[in-house]
């Protein structure tokens, strides 16, 4: 039977696809947006304004809601100036703090928060194979952000609310996110692998990610799950496969690390860090990926 689901970050890459699936499955979507221009009022898709930074929220969004999907957060794909870093971190912790204080103060009967998290919680390593039990960390910006983000989820269980954190890998989508950015230079004949090219990239097809969120909803899964396909690849392989599908040669040597550092600044970590992440826990819970290998995923996504 259809439920009323509250979604934050519903207007983003993952959010739009998730909304589409929720509506197709007969649910009603309430969503919170920081952009007034994005707020629509339709019978099964209702937008509400919030601003986590100044802790304002339209409390009507909670009406009839038992499950919240939390995807909100300022994009990490921007130059990491001090102001951007503050916004990347605080947009995520403030969003959860605002949901918490609203639910706590008004005793809204929310039962579960299913939140995005990220594989950036795992330290850069070319040799480790990360599962959810891994506890190590370092002081890097990405680790700090994701630790604090997941840390904010700990507010909810004392209210009797279940929490789920999905540590999302690189989301592959035709129109937004990493894939079109990687495809662009390859299409124009100046594609090349990044850095050493042997860094591990743990990816997931957007359709599988949406199915995974819906699986967690259906089976009320709690705790931390990696949201990555079972077969991460190294950067060179990703670049080569995209070039193969686009029928373009790779003529240039790898883009050296220092060039990426100079052009992207500190955010080059997104392209250069290596995280080989394991999907076994969600598979053991019964989830079946449609896209286990990268090549069919790319064939599906690249027009
Ligand atoms: N895409 C990936 O490869 C990937 C990988 C790992 C983790 N994730 C995480 O998964 C979540 C969804 O990813 P996505 O790719 O869909 O992100 P996205 O396209 O950047 O969308 C995120 C949404 O968050 C909201 N937002 C932006 N700035 C905000 C702020 N300062 N305060 C509150 N909300 C703000 C926006 O919605 P409104 O403008 O409507 O408020 C935006 O549509 C993100 O938190 C992201 O970090 C994504």
PDB file of C-alpha atoms in Angstrom, residues 6-188:
ATOM      1  CA  UNK A   6       9.344  12.682   3.003  1.00  0.00           C
ATOM      2  CA  UNK A   7      12.439  13.253   0.847  1.00  0.00           C
ATOM      3  CA  UNK A   8      15.160  15.867   1.361  1.00  0.00           C
ATOM      4  CA  UNK A   9      17.444  16.641  -1.585  1.00  0.00           C
ATOM      5  CA  UNK A  10      14.638  15.375  -3.856  1.00  0.00           C
ATOM      6  CA  UNK A  11      15.604  17.754  -6.664  1.00  0.00           C
ATOM      7  CA  UNK A  12      19.125  16.312  -7.111  1.00  0.00           C
ATOM      8  CA  UNK A  13      20.510  13.492  -9.265  1.00  0.00           C
ATOM      9  CA  UNK A  14      19.555  10.685  -6.884  1.00  0.00           C
ATOM     10  CA  UNK A  15      16.457  12.455  -5.545  1.00  0.00           C
ATOM     11  CA  UNK A  16      14.799  12.895  -8.930  1.00  0.00           C
ATOM     12  CA  UNK A  17      15.228   9.206  -9.784  1.00  0.00           C
ATOM     13  CA  UNK A  18      14.029   8.160  -6.325  1.00  0.00           C
ATOM     14  CA  UNK A  19      10.947  10.383  -6.542  1.00  0.00           C
ATOM     15  CA  UNK A  20      10.066   8.853  -9.916  1.00  0.00           C
ATOM     16  CA  UNK A  21      10.237   5.348  -8.460  1.00  0.00           C
ATOM     17  CA  UNK A  22       8.276   6.263  -5.319  1.00  0.00           C
ATOM     18  CA  UNK A  23       5.479   7.735  -7.440  1.00  0.00           C
ATOM     19  CA  UNK A  24       5.530   4.733  -9.809  1.00  0.00           C
ATOM     20  CA  UNK A  25       5.172   2.454  -6.764  1.00  0.00           C
ATOM     21  CA  UNK A  26       2.064   4.335  -5.659  1.00  0.00           C
ATOM     22  CA  UNK A  27       3.570   6.361  -2.814  1.00  0.00           C
ATOM     23  CA  UNK A  28       2.923  10.042  -2.167  1.00  0.00           C
ATOM     24  CA  UNK A  29       6.050  12.192  -1.956  1.00  0.00           C
ATOM     25  CA  UNK A  30       6.500  15.159   0.343  1.00  0.00           C
ATOM     26  CA  UNK A  31       9.831  16.861  -0.253  1.00  0.00           C
ATOM     27  CA  UNK A  32      11.852  19.607   1.359  1.00  0.00           C
ATOM     28  CA  UNK A  33      13.686  22.077  -0.852  1.00  0.00           C
ATOM     29  CA  UNK A  34      15.899  25.061  -0.117  1.00  0.00           C
ATOM     30  CA  UNK A  35      14.797  26.585  -3.450  1.00  0.00           C
ATOM     31  CA  UNK A  36      11.372  28.211  -3.448  1.00  0.00           C
ATOM     32  CA  UNK A  37      11.271  27.938  -7.273  1.00  0.00           C
ATOM     33  CA  UNK A  38      11.347  24.135  -6.961  1.00  0.00           C
ATOM     34  CA  UNK A  39       8.325  23.898  -4.690  1.00  0.00           C
ATOM     35  CA  UNK A  40       5.317  22.364  -6.432  1.00  0.00           C
ATOM     36  CA  UNK A  41       1.989  21.309  -4.977  1.00  0.00           C
ATOM     37  CA  UNK A  42       0.539  18.340  -6.824  1.00  0.00           C
ATOM     38  CA  UNK A  43      -1.748  15.693  -5.396  1.00  0.00           C
ATOM     39  CA  UNK A  44       1.012  13.081  -4.941  1.00  0.00           C
ATOM     40  CA  UNK A  45       4.123  15.338  -5.081  1.00  0.00           C
ATOM     41  CA  UNK A  46       4.158  18.172  -2.580  1.00  0.00           C
ATOM     42  CA  UNK A  47       7.054  20.503  -1.944  1.00  0.00           C
ATOM     43  CA  UNK A  48       7.819  22.339   1.311  1.00  0.00           C
ATOM     44  CA  UNK A  49      10.412  25.006   1.993  1.00  0.00           C
ATOM     45  CA  UNK A  50      13.238  24.587   4.468  1.00  0.00           C
ATOM     46  CA  UNK A  51      16.557  26.176   5.179  1.00  0.00           C
ATOM     47  CA  UNK A  52      18.772  24.012   7.364  1.00  0.00           C
ATOM     48  CA  UNK A  53      21.318  26.820   7.694  1.00  0.00           C
ATOM     49  CA  UNK A  54      18.916  29.030   9.637  1.00  0.00           C
ATOM     50  CA  UNK A  55      16.886  26.071  10.923  1.00  0.00           C
ATOM     51  CA  UNK A  56      13.579  27.032   9.276  1.00  0.00           C
ATOM     52  CA  UNK A  57      11.189  24.390   8.035  1.00  0.00           C
ATOM     53  CA  UNK A  58       7.559  24.118   6.956  1.00  0.00           C
ATOM     54  CA  UNK A  59       6.344  21.575   9.514  1.00  0.00           C
ATOM     55  CA  UNK A  60       3.385  20.586   7.309  1.00  0.00           C
ATOM     56  CA  UNK A  61       5.866  18.376   5.424  1.00  0.00           C
ATOM     57  CA  UNK A  62       5.649  15.789   8.237  1.00  0.00           C
ATOM     58  CA  UNK A  63       1.908  15.206   7.929  1.00  0.00           C
ATOM     59  CA  UNK A  64       1.278  11.469   7.583  1.00  0.00           C
ATOM     60  CA  UNK A  65       4.994  10.684   7.229  1.00  0.00           C
ATOM     61  CA  UNK A  66       6.581   7.613   8.823  1.00  0.00           C
ATOM     62  CA  UNK A  67       9.700   7.332   6.657  1.00  0.00           C
ATOM     63  CA  UNK A  68      12.181  10.040   5.638  1.00  0.00           C
ATOM     64  CA  UNK A  69      14.720   9.662   2.822  1.00  0.00           C
ATOM     65  CA  UNK A  70      17.537  12.118   3.550  1.00  0.00           C
ATOM     66  CA  UNK A  71      19.667  13.074   0.535  1.00  0.00           C
ATOM     67  CA  UNK A  72      20.267  16.775   1.159  1.00  0.00           C
ATOM     68  CA  UNK A  73      23.749  18.231   1.032  1.00  0.00           C
ATOM     69  CA  UNK A  74      25.754  20.851  -0.832  1.00  0.00           C
ATOM     70  CA  UNK A  75      27.624  19.284  -3.761  1.00  0.00           C
ATOM     71  CA  UNK A  76      31.214  18.144  -3.150  1.00  0.00           C
ATOM     72  CA  UNK A  77      31.962  18.680  -6.862  1.00  0.00           C
ATOM     73  CA  UNK A  78      32.898  22.328  -6.414  1.00  0.00           C
ATOM     74  CA  UNK A  79      36.194  24.018  -5.586  1.00  0.00           C
ATOM     75  CA  UNK A  80      36.852  23.384  -1.879  1.00  0.00           C
ATOM     76  CA  UNK A  81      37.235  26.984  -0.718  1.00  0.00           C
ATOM     77  CA  UNK A  82      36.865  27.486   3.030  1.00  0.00           C
ATOM     78  CA  UNK A  83      33.290  28.683   2.504  1.00  0.00           C
ATOM     79  CA  UNK A  84      32.476  25.670   0.304  1.00  0.00           C
ATOM     80  CA  UNK A  85      33.956  23.288   2.874  1.00  0.00           C
ATOM     81  CA  UNK A  86      31.849  24.811   5.613  1.00  0.00           C
ATOM     82  CA  UNK A  87      28.736  24.491   3.466  1.00  0.00           C
ATOM     83  CA  UNK A  88      29.486  20.878   2.394  1.00  0.00           C
ATOM     84  CA  UNK A  89      29.767  19.822   6.032  1.00  0.00           C
ATOM     85  CA  UNK A  90      27.148  21.988   7.714  1.00  0.00           C
ATOM     86  CA  UNK A  91      24.448  21.490   5.048  1.00  0.00           C
ATOM     87  CA  UNK A  92      24.479  17.799   5.959  1.00  0.00           C
ATOM     88  CA  UNK A  93      24.694  18.055   9.744  1.00  0.00           C
ATOM     89  CA  UNK A  94      22.268  21.016   9.902  1.00  0.00           C
ATOM     90  CA  UNK A  95      19.718  19.137   7.761  1.00  0.00           C
ATOM     91  CA  UNK A  96      19.693  16.164  10.131  1.00  0.00           C
ATOM     92  CA  UNK A  97      19.691  18.439  13.194  1.00  0.00           C
ATOM     93  CA  UNK A  98      16.655  20.284  11.837  1.00  0.00           C
ATOM     94  CA  UNK A  99      14.776  17.057  11.083  1.00  0.00           C
ATOM     95  CA  UNK A 100      15.622  15.865  14.588  1.00  0.00           C
ATOM     96  CA  UNK A 101      14.543  19.002  16.430  1.00  0.00           C
ATOM     97  CA  UNK A 102      11.284  19.181  14.435  1.00  0.00           C
ATOM     98  CA  UNK A 103      10.385  15.554  15.126  1.00  0.00           C
ATOM     99  CA  UNK A 104      11.433  15.758  18.772  1.00  0.00           C
ATOM    100  CA  UNK A 105       9.593  19.008  19.530  1.00  0.00           C
ATOM    101  CA  UNK A 106       6.367  18.126  17.752  1.00  0.00           C
ATOM    102  CA  UNK A 107       6.386  14.386  18.439  1.00  0.00           C
ATOM    103  CA  UNK A 108       5.870  13.502  14.781  1.00  0.00           C
ATOM    104  CA  UNK A 109       5.434   9.710  14.490  1.00  0.00           C
ATOM    105  CA  UNK A 110       8.415   9.147  12.164  1.00  0.00           C
ATOM    106  CA  UNK A 111       9.659   5.550  12.360  1.00  0.00           C
ATOM    107  CA  UNK A 112      12.711   5.453  10.083  1.00  0.00           C
ATOM    108  CA  UNK A 113      15.293   7.767   8.489  1.00  0.00           C
ATOM    109  CA  UNK A 114      17.031   6.313   5.449  1.00  0.00           C
ATOM    110  CA  UNK A 115      19.975   8.586   4.767  1.00  0.00           C
ATOM    111  CA  UNK A 116      22.565   8.958   2.068  1.00  0.00           C
ATOM    112  CA  UNK A 117      26.155   8.622   3.232  1.00  0.00           C
ATOM    113  CA  UNK A 118      29.258   8.115   1.126  1.00  0.00           C
ATOM    114  CA  UNK A 119      32.164   5.729   0.571  1.00  0.00           C
ATOM    115  CA  UNK A 120      34.378   8.755   1.217  1.00  0.00           C
ATOM    116  CA  UNK A 121      34.225   7.603   4.844  1.00  0.00           C
ATOM    117  CA  UNK A 122      36.875   4.986   3.921  1.00  0.00           C
ATOM    118  CA  UNK A 123      40.496   6.181   3.834  1.00  0.00           C
ATOM    119  CA  UNK A 124      42.283   6.334   0.492  1.00  0.00           C
ATOM    120  CA  UNK A 125      43.846   2.908  -0.104  1.00  0.00           C
ATOM    121  CA  UNK A 126      44.846   0.905  -3.159  1.00  0.00           C
ATOM    122  CA  UNK A 127      45.029  -2.375  -1.248  1.00  0.00           C
ATOM    123  CA  UNK A 128      42.227  -2.461   1.328  1.00  0.00           C
ATOM    124  CA  UNK A 129      38.822  -3.974   0.536  1.00  0.00           C
ATOM    125  CA  UNK A 130      36.327  -2.115   2.686  1.00  0.00           C
ATOM    126  CA  UNK A 131      33.284  -3.559   4.345  1.00  0.00           C
ATOM    127  CA  UNK A 132      30.946  -1.808   6.753  1.00  0.00           C
ATOM    128  CA  UNK A 133      32.812  -3.119   9.823  1.00  0.00           C
ATOM    129  CA  UNK A 134      35.910  -1.060   8.994  1.00  0.00           C
ATOM    130  CA  UNK A 135      36.486   1.480  11.766  1.00  0.00           C
ATOM    131  CA  UNK A 136      39.663   3.337  10.777  1.00  0.00           C
ATOM    132  CA  UNK A 137      39.682   6.961   9.717  1.00  0.00           C
ATOM    133  CA  UNK A 138      41.986   9.904   9.068  1.00  0.00           C
ATOM    134  CA  UNK A 139      41.751  13.672   9.362  1.00  0.00           C
ATOM    135  CA  UNK A 140      41.026  14.370   5.680  1.00  0.00           C
ATOM    136  CA  UNK A 141      38.143  16.640   4.754  1.00  0.00           C
ATOM    137  CA  UNK A 142      36.002  13.897   3.161  1.00  0.00           C
ATOM    138  CA  UNK A 143      36.404  11.562   6.125  1.00  0.00           C
ATOM    139  CA  UNK A 144      35.506  14.392   8.510  1.00  0.00           C
ATOM    140  CA  UNK A 145      32.368  15.241   6.533  1.00  0.00           C
ATOM    141  CA  UNK A 146      31.040  11.712   6.244  1.00  0.00           C
ATOM    142  CA  UNK A 147      31.859  10.819   9.868  1.00  0.00           C
ATOM    143  CA  UNK A 148      29.978  13.891  11.098  1.00  0.00           C
ATOM    144  CA  UNK A 149      27.100  13.172   8.713  1.00  0.00           C
ATOM    145  CA  UNK A 150      26.692   9.606   9.968  1.00  0.00           C
ATOM    146  CA  UNK A 151      27.325  10.869  13.504  1.00  0.00           C
ATOM    147  CA  UNK A 152      24.276  13.146  13.215  1.00  0.00           C
ATOM    148  CA  UNK A 153      22.122  10.093  12.530  1.00  0.00           C
ATOM    149  CA  UNK A 154      22.832   8.937  16.085  1.00  0.00           C
ATOM    150  CA  UNK A 155      20.397  11.614  17.291  1.00  0.00           C
ATOM    151  CA  UNK A 156      17.392   9.582  16.174  1.00  0.00           C
ATOM    152  CA  UNK A 157      17.425   6.148  17.884  1.00  0.00           C
ATOM    153  CA  UNK A 158      16.766   7.692  21.362  1.00  0.00           C
ATOM    154  CA  UNK A 159      13.450   8.900  19.841  1.00  0.00           C
ATOM    155  CA  UNK A 160      12.650   5.310  18.830  1.00  0.00           C
ATOM    156  CA  UNK A 161      13.495   6.047  15.197  1.00  0.00           C
ATOM    157  CA  UNK A 162      15.409   3.471  13.141  1.00  0.00           C
ATOM    158  CA  UNK A 163      18.263   4.771  11.021  1.00  0.00           C
ATOM    159  CA  UNK A 164      19.898   3.467   7.873  1.00  0.00           C
ATOM    160  CA  UNK A 165      23.005   4.954   6.266  1.00  0.00           C
ATOM    161  CA  UNK A 166      23.722   4.026   2.659  1.00  0.00           C
ATOM    162  CA  UNK A 167      27.393   4.611   1.853  1.00  0.00           C
ATOM    163  CA  UNK A 168      26.968   5.511  -1.786  1.00  0.00           C
ATOM    164  CA  UNK A 169      29.720   5.034  -4.355  1.00  0.00           C
ATOM    165  CA  UNK A 170      30.160   6.942  -7.624  1.00  0.00           C
ATOM    166  CA  UNK A 171      26.646   7.169  -9.042  1.00  0.00           C
ATOM    167  CA  UNK A 172      26.564   6.495 -12.779  1.00  0.00           C
ATOM    168  CA  UNK A 173      23.805   8.354 -14.595  1.00  0.00           C
ATOM    169  CA  UNK A 174      23.425   9.436 -18.228  1.00  0.00           C
ATOM    170  CA  UNK A 175      22.804  13.121 -17.614  1.00  0.00           C
ATOM    171  CA  UNK A 176      24.324  14.172 -14.263  1.00  0.00           C
ATOM    172  CA  UNK A 177      27.200  13.395 -11.922  1.00  0.00           C
ATOM    173  CA  UNK A 178      30.535  11.773 -12.740  1.00  0.00           C
ATOM    174  CA  UNK A 179      29.769   9.915 -15.992  1.00  0.00           C
ATOM    175  CA  UNK A 180      28.946  12.861 -18.316  1.00  0.00           C
ATOM    176  CA  UNK A 181      31.991  14.705 -16.895  1.00  0.00           C
ATOM    177  CA  UNK A 182      34.287  11.775 -17.705  1.00  0.00           C
ATOM    178  CA  UNK A 183      32.668  11.230 -21.121  1.00  0.00           C
ATOM    179  CA  UNK A 184      33.074  14.802 -22.351  1.00  0.00           C
ATOM    180  CA  UNK A 185      36.858  14.870 -23.023  1.00  0.00           C
ATOM    181  CA  UNK A 186      36.812  11.292 -24.321  1.00  0.00           C
ATOM    182  CA  UNK A 187      34.159  12.226 -26.890  1.00  0.00           C
ATOM    183  CA  UNK A 188      36.358  15.127 -27.993  1.00  0.00           C
TER     184      UNK A 188
END
